[in-house]
Amino acid sequence: MRAQTMKRVVVAFALALPGAAIASVVAAPAAHADGCYTWKRNLYQGRSGDDVHQLQIRVAGWAGRRDIVETDSRYGPKTAAAVKRFQSAYGLKADGVAGPQTYAKLYALQDDDCTPRHFSYGELDDGCGQASWTGGPISSTKTRDNALHTMWKLEALRHDLGDQPLSVTSGFRSTSCNQQVGGASNSQHLYGTAADLAAPSGKSLCDVAREARDHGFSGIYGPGYPDHDDHVHVDSRRENNDDGLTNTTSWSAPDCGIGAGAD
Ligand code: ZN
């Protein structure tokens, strides 16, 4: 949300106090304008449209265990369940309907460039210090959109890990950067769909890997998996239709009790 907008509303409210019609001031549309995106109607099961798509991106991290929220612009049962989890996580009435309370929380969480409050494009595009979205196998626009989707999942993960700083040590990598760091040739980092994470204060890498299972990540690699003892890798391979891989889930962090199978 734009702090400026809030300030303007408060000032208008104060000026209107002596005898003026307060109700009309409170109802001013400016109170709901958001620097990134403003929803204009309530959303619930059966609705569809770009506003549903926008919502699906923001609740992507509230998928159930080993599941994802499809960004298909249709408000189905999975979207409703994700909205419910988002609502409970932030202390709202959990009815699965996206209305003013849910939107107010989303506005509070999103910056004007649509990134969630605690993550930024700058943090996700820093591969090999290049600070760009180019040089990968897909367009920079799509790569950047993938990174935004990843960040909303990270915001949910961060919240459930106790709302402490969660550092991304590697996000998007161009093909040359990926070669330089010895990444797999079909690495999700090439698509903006991956992030490597450090453990937040007071938490272990295993805490991060275990918690990630509930936040829409279909790729998780952590302690015990080769070369992953010093970070946790999370990605969205299941939703990535550009990587030539079948859309499966792949988890492995043997030292945390996470195998590729049942958990
Ligand atoms: Zn990684």
Coordinates of C-alpha atoms and ligand atoms in Angstrom, one line a residue:
M1 CA 0.0 0.0 0.0
R2 CA 1.1 3.5 -0.7
A3 CA 1.8 5.3 2.6
Q4 CA 1.0 8.6 0.8
T5 CA -2.5 7.5 0.1
M6 CA -3.1 6.7 3.8
K7 CA -1.8 10.0 4.8
R8 CA -4.0 11.8 2.4
V9 CA -7.1 10.0 3.6
V10 CA -6.3 10.8 7.3
V11 CA -5.8 14.5 6.4
A12 CA -9.1 14.6 4.5
F13 CA -10.8 12.9 7.4
A14 CA -9.5 15.4 9.9
L15 CA -10.5 18.4 7.7
A16 CA -14.0 17.0 7.2
L17 CA -14.6 16.5 10.9
P18 CA -16.2 19.9 11.8
G19 CA -19.7 19.3 10.7
A20 CA -19.1 17.7 7.3
A21 CA -20.5 14.4 6.1
I22 CA -17.9 12.0 7.5
A23 CA -19.5 9.0 5.8
S24 CA -18.7 10.2 2.4
V25 CA -15.1 10.8 3.3
V26 CA -14.7 7.3 4.7
A27 CA -16.3 5.9 1.5
A28 CA -13.9 7.7 -0.8
P29 CA -12.3 5.3 -3.3
A30 CA -8.8 6.6 -2.5
A31 CA -9.0 4.6 0.8
H32 CA -8.9 1.4 -1.3
A33 CA -6.5 2.4 -4.0
D34 CA -3.4 0.4 -4.0
G35 CA -0.1 1.2 -5.8
C36 CA 0.1 -2.3 -7.3
Y37 CA -3.4 -3.7 -7.9
T38 CA -6.9 -3.0 -6.5
W39 CA -9.6 -5.6 -6.4
K40 CA -13.1 -4.3 -7.2
R41 CA -15.4 -7.1 -6.2
N42 CA -15.6 -10.0 -3.8
L43 CA -14.3 -13.3 -5.1
Y44 CA -15.5 -16.8 -4.2
Q45 CA -15.9 -20.2 -5.8
G46 CA -17.4 -20.0 -9.3
R47 CA -15.9 -16.6 -10.1
S48 CA -13.2 -16.2 -12.8
G49 CA -11.2 -13.5 -14.3
D50 CA -7.9 -11.6 -14.1
D51 CA -8.8 -10.5 -10.5
V52 CA -8.9 -14.2 -9.6
H53 CA -5.5 -14.7 -11.3
Q54 CA -4.1 -11.8 -9.3
L55 CA -5.4 -13.4 -6.1
Q56 CA -4.1 -16.8 -7.0
I57 CA -0.5 -15.4 -7.3
R58 CA -0.7 -13.9 -3.9
V59 CA -2.1 -17.0 -2.1
A60 CA 0.2 -19.4 -4.0
G61 CA 2.1 -20.0 -0.8
W62 CA -1.0 -21.2 1.1
A63 CA -1.4 -24.4 -0.9
G64 CA -1.9 -27.6 1.1
R65 CA 0.9 -30.0 1.7
R66 CA 2.5 -31.3 -1.5
D67 CA 0.0 -29.2 -3.5
I68 CA -0.1 -26.1 -5.6
V69 CA -2.7 -23.3 -6.2
E70 CA -3.2 -23.3 -10.0
T71 CA -3.0 -19.8 -11.5
D72 CA -5.8 -20.5 -13.9
S73 CA -8.0 -17.5 -13.2
R74 CA -10.8 -19.8 -12.0
Y75 CA -11.8 -19.7 -8.3
G76 CA -12.2 -23.4 -7.5
P77 CA -12.0 -25.4 -4.3
K78 CA -8.1 -25.2 -4.1
T79 CA -8.2 -21.4 -4.4
A80 CA -10.9 -21.2 -1.7
A81 CA -8.8 -23.5 0.6
A82 CA -5.7 -21.4 0.0
V83 CA -7.6 -18.2 0.8
K84 CA -8.9 -19.8 4.0
R85 CA -5.4 -20.7 5.1
F86 CA -4.2 -17.2 4.3
Q87 CA -7.1 -15.8 6.4
S88 CA -6.4 -18.0 9.4
A89 CA -2.6 -17.3 9.2
Y90 CA -3.3 -13.6 9.5
G91 CA -6.0 -13.7 12.1
L92 CA -9.0 -13.0 9.7
K93 CA -12.3 -14.7 9.5
A94 CA -11.5 -17.8 7.6
D95 CA -14.5 -18.2 5.2
G96 CA -12.6 -18.7 1.9
V97 CA -14.2 -15.6 0.4
A98 CA -11.9 -12.8 -0.7
G99 CA -13.5 -9.5 0.4
P100 CA -12.5 -6.2 2.0
Q101 CA -10.6 -7.8 5.0
T102 CA -8.6 -10.1 2.8
Y103 CA -7.8 -7.4 0.3
A104 CA -6.8 -5.0 3.1
K105 CA -4.3 -7.6 4.4
L106 CA -2.9 -8.2 0.8
Y107 CA -2.6 -4.4 0.3
A108 CA -0.6 -4.2 3.5
L109 CA 1.6 -7.0 2.4
Q110 CA 2.3 -5.8 -1.1
D111 CA 4.6 -3.1 -2.3
D112 CA 3.8 -0.8 -5.2
D113 CA 5.7 -3.0 -7.6
C114 CA 3.5 -6.0 -6.5
T115 CA 6.3 -7.8 -4.7
P116 CA 5.4 -9.0 -1.2
R117 CA 6.7 -6.7 1.6
H118 CA 9.7 -8.8 2.6
F119 CA 11.1 -9.7 -0.8
S120 CA 12.2 -7.7 -3.8
Y121 CA 13.0 -8.2 -7.4
G122 CA 16.5 -7.0 -6.6
E123 CA 17.0 -9.9 -4.2
L124 CA 15.8 -12.4 -6.7
D125 CA 17.7 -11.3 -9.8
D126 CA 21.2 -11.0 -8.3
G127 CA 22.6 -14.1 -10.0
C128 CA 26.4 -13.7 -10.3
G129 CA 25.9 -10.0 -9.6
Q130 CA 24.3 -9.4 -13.0
A131 CA 21.1 -7.9 -11.7
S132 CA 19.0 -8.6 -14.7
W133 CA 16.3 -11.0 -16.0
T134 CA 17.9 -11.7 -19.3
G135 CA 20.2 -14.5 -20.6
G136 CA 17.9 -17.4 -19.6
P137 CA 15.9 -19.8 -21.7
I138 CA 12.6 -17.8 -21.5
S139 CA 11.7 -14.2 -22.0
S140 CA 12.7 -11.7 -19.3
T141 CA 9.0 -10.8 -18.7
K142 CA 8.1 -14.4 -18.0
T143 CA 11.2 -14.9 -15.9
R144 CA 10.3 -11.9 -13.8
D145 CA 6.6 -13.1 -13.4
N146 CA 7.9 -16.4 -12.3
A147 CA 10.1 -14.7 -9.7
L148 CA 7.1 -12.7 -8.4
H149 CA 5.1 -15.9 -8.0
T150 CA 8.1 -17.4 -6.1
M151 CA 8.3 -14.4 -3.8
W152 CA 4.7 -14.7 -2.7
K153 CA 5.4 -18.3 -1.8
L154 CA 8.4 -17.2 0.1
E155 CA 6.4 -14.6 2.0
A156 CA 4.0 -17.3 3.2
L157 CA 6.9 -19.5 4.2
R158 CA 8.6 -16.6 6.0
H159 CA 5.3 -16.0 7.9
D160 CA 5.0 -19.6 9.1
L161 CA 8.7 -19.6 10.1
G162 CA 8.0 -16.8 12.6
D163 CA 8.1 -13.7 10.4
Q164 CA 11.9 -13.2 10.7
P165 CA 14.2 -12.2 7.9
L166 CA 14.6 -15.1 5.4
S167 CA 17.5 -14.5 3.1
V168 CA 17.6 -15.6 -0.6
T169 CA 21.2 -16.5 -1.4
S170 CA 20.5 -17.3 -5.1
G171 CA 17.5 -16.6 -7.3
F172 CA 17.4 -16.2 -11.0
R173 CA 20.6 -17.1 -12.9
S174 CA 21.3 -16.5 -16.6
T175 CA 22.6 -19.5 -18.5
S176 CA 26.2 -18.3 -18.2
C177 CA 25.8 -17.5 -14.5
N178 CA 24.3 -21.0 -13.9
Q179 CA 27.3 -22.6 -15.7
Q180 CA 29.7 -20.4 -13.7
V181 CA 28.2 -21.7 -10.4
G182 CA 28.0 -25.3 -11.6
G183 CA 24.2 -25.4 -11.5
A184 CA 22.3 -28.3 -13.3
S185 CA 21.8 -27.6 -17.0
N186 CA 18.0 -27.6 -16.5
S187 CA 18.1 -25.8 -13.2
Q188 CA 14.9 -24.0 -12.1
H189 CA 17.1 -21.0 -11.3
L190 CA 17.2 -20.3 -15.1
Y191 CA 13.5 -19.7 -15.1
G192 CA 13.0 -17.5 -12.0
T193 CA 11.1 -20.3 -10.3
A194 CA 13.8 -21.1 -7.7
A195 CA 15.3 -19.6 -4.6
D196 CA 18.2 -20.8 -2.3
L197 CA 17.5 -20.0 1.3
A198 CA 19.6 -19.5 4.4
A199 CA 18.0 -20.4 7.8
P200 CA 16.4 -17.5 9.7
S201 CA 17.6 -16.7 13.2
G202 CA 16.7 -19.5 15.7
K203 CA 15.7 -21.9 12.9
S204 CA 17.6 -24.7 11.2
L205 CA 17.8 -25.5 7.5
C206 CA 15.7 -28.5 8.3
D207 CA 13.0 -26.3 9.8
V208 CA 13.0 -24.4 6.5
A209 CA 12.9 -27.5 4.3
R210 CA 10.1 -29.1 6.4
E211 CA 8.0 -25.9 6.4
A212 CA 8.4 -25.4 2.7
R213 CA 6.4 -28.6 2.1
D214 CA 3.2 -26.6 3.0
H215 CA 3.8 -23.6 0.9
G216 CA 3.4 -24.6 -2.7
F217 CA 7.0 -25.6 -3.5
S218 CA 7.2 -28.7 -5.7
G219 CA 11.0 -28.8 -5.6
I220 CA 12.8 -28.9 -2.2
Y221 CA 16.4 -29.9 -1.7
G222 CA 18.2 -29.5 1.6
P223 CA 20.6 -31.1 4.1
G224 CA 21.7 -34.6 3.1
Y225 CA 21.1 -34.0 -0.6
P226 CA 24.4 -33.5 -2.5
D227 CA 25.7 -29.9 -2.3
H228 CA 22.7 -28.7 -0.2
D229 CA 24.1 -28.9 3.3
D230 CA 24.5 -25.1 3.5
H231 CA 21.2 -23.9 2.1
V232 CA 17.7 -25.1 1.2
H233 CA 16.7 -24.9 -2.5
V234 CA 12.9 -24.4 -3.2
D235 CA 11.3 -24.2 -6.6
S236 CA 8.0 -24.4 -8.5
R237 CA 8.9 -27.0 -11.1
R238 CA 5.4 -28.5 -11.2
E239 CA 4.1 -25.1 -12.5
N240 CA 7.0 -24.5 -14.9
N241 CA 5.8 -25.5 -18.4
D242 CA 9.0 -24.3 -20.1
D243 CA 11.6 -26.6 -18.6
G244 CA 10.9 -29.7 -20.6
L245 CA 10.4 -31.7 -17.4
T246 CA 7.2 -33.6 -16.5
N247 CA 5.3 -31.7 -13.9
T248 CA 6.2 -33.7 -10.8
T249 CA 7.2 -33.0 -7.3
S250 CA 10.8 -33.6 -6.2
W251 CA 11.8 -33.4 -2.6
S252 CA 15.0 -34.5 -0.9
A253 CA 16.5 -33.5 2.4
P254 CA 17.5 -36.9 3.9
D255 CA 19.1 -35.4 7.0
C256 CA 15.7 -33.7 7.8
G257 CA 13.7 -36.9 7.2
I258 CA 12.4 -35.7 3.9
G259 CA 12.7 -38.2 1.1
A260 CA 11.4 -38.3 -2.5
G261 CA 8.5 -40.5 -1.5
A262 CA 5.8 -40.4 1.1
D263 CA 6.4 -37.2 2.9
Ligands
ZN1 ZN 19.0 -23.8 -5.9

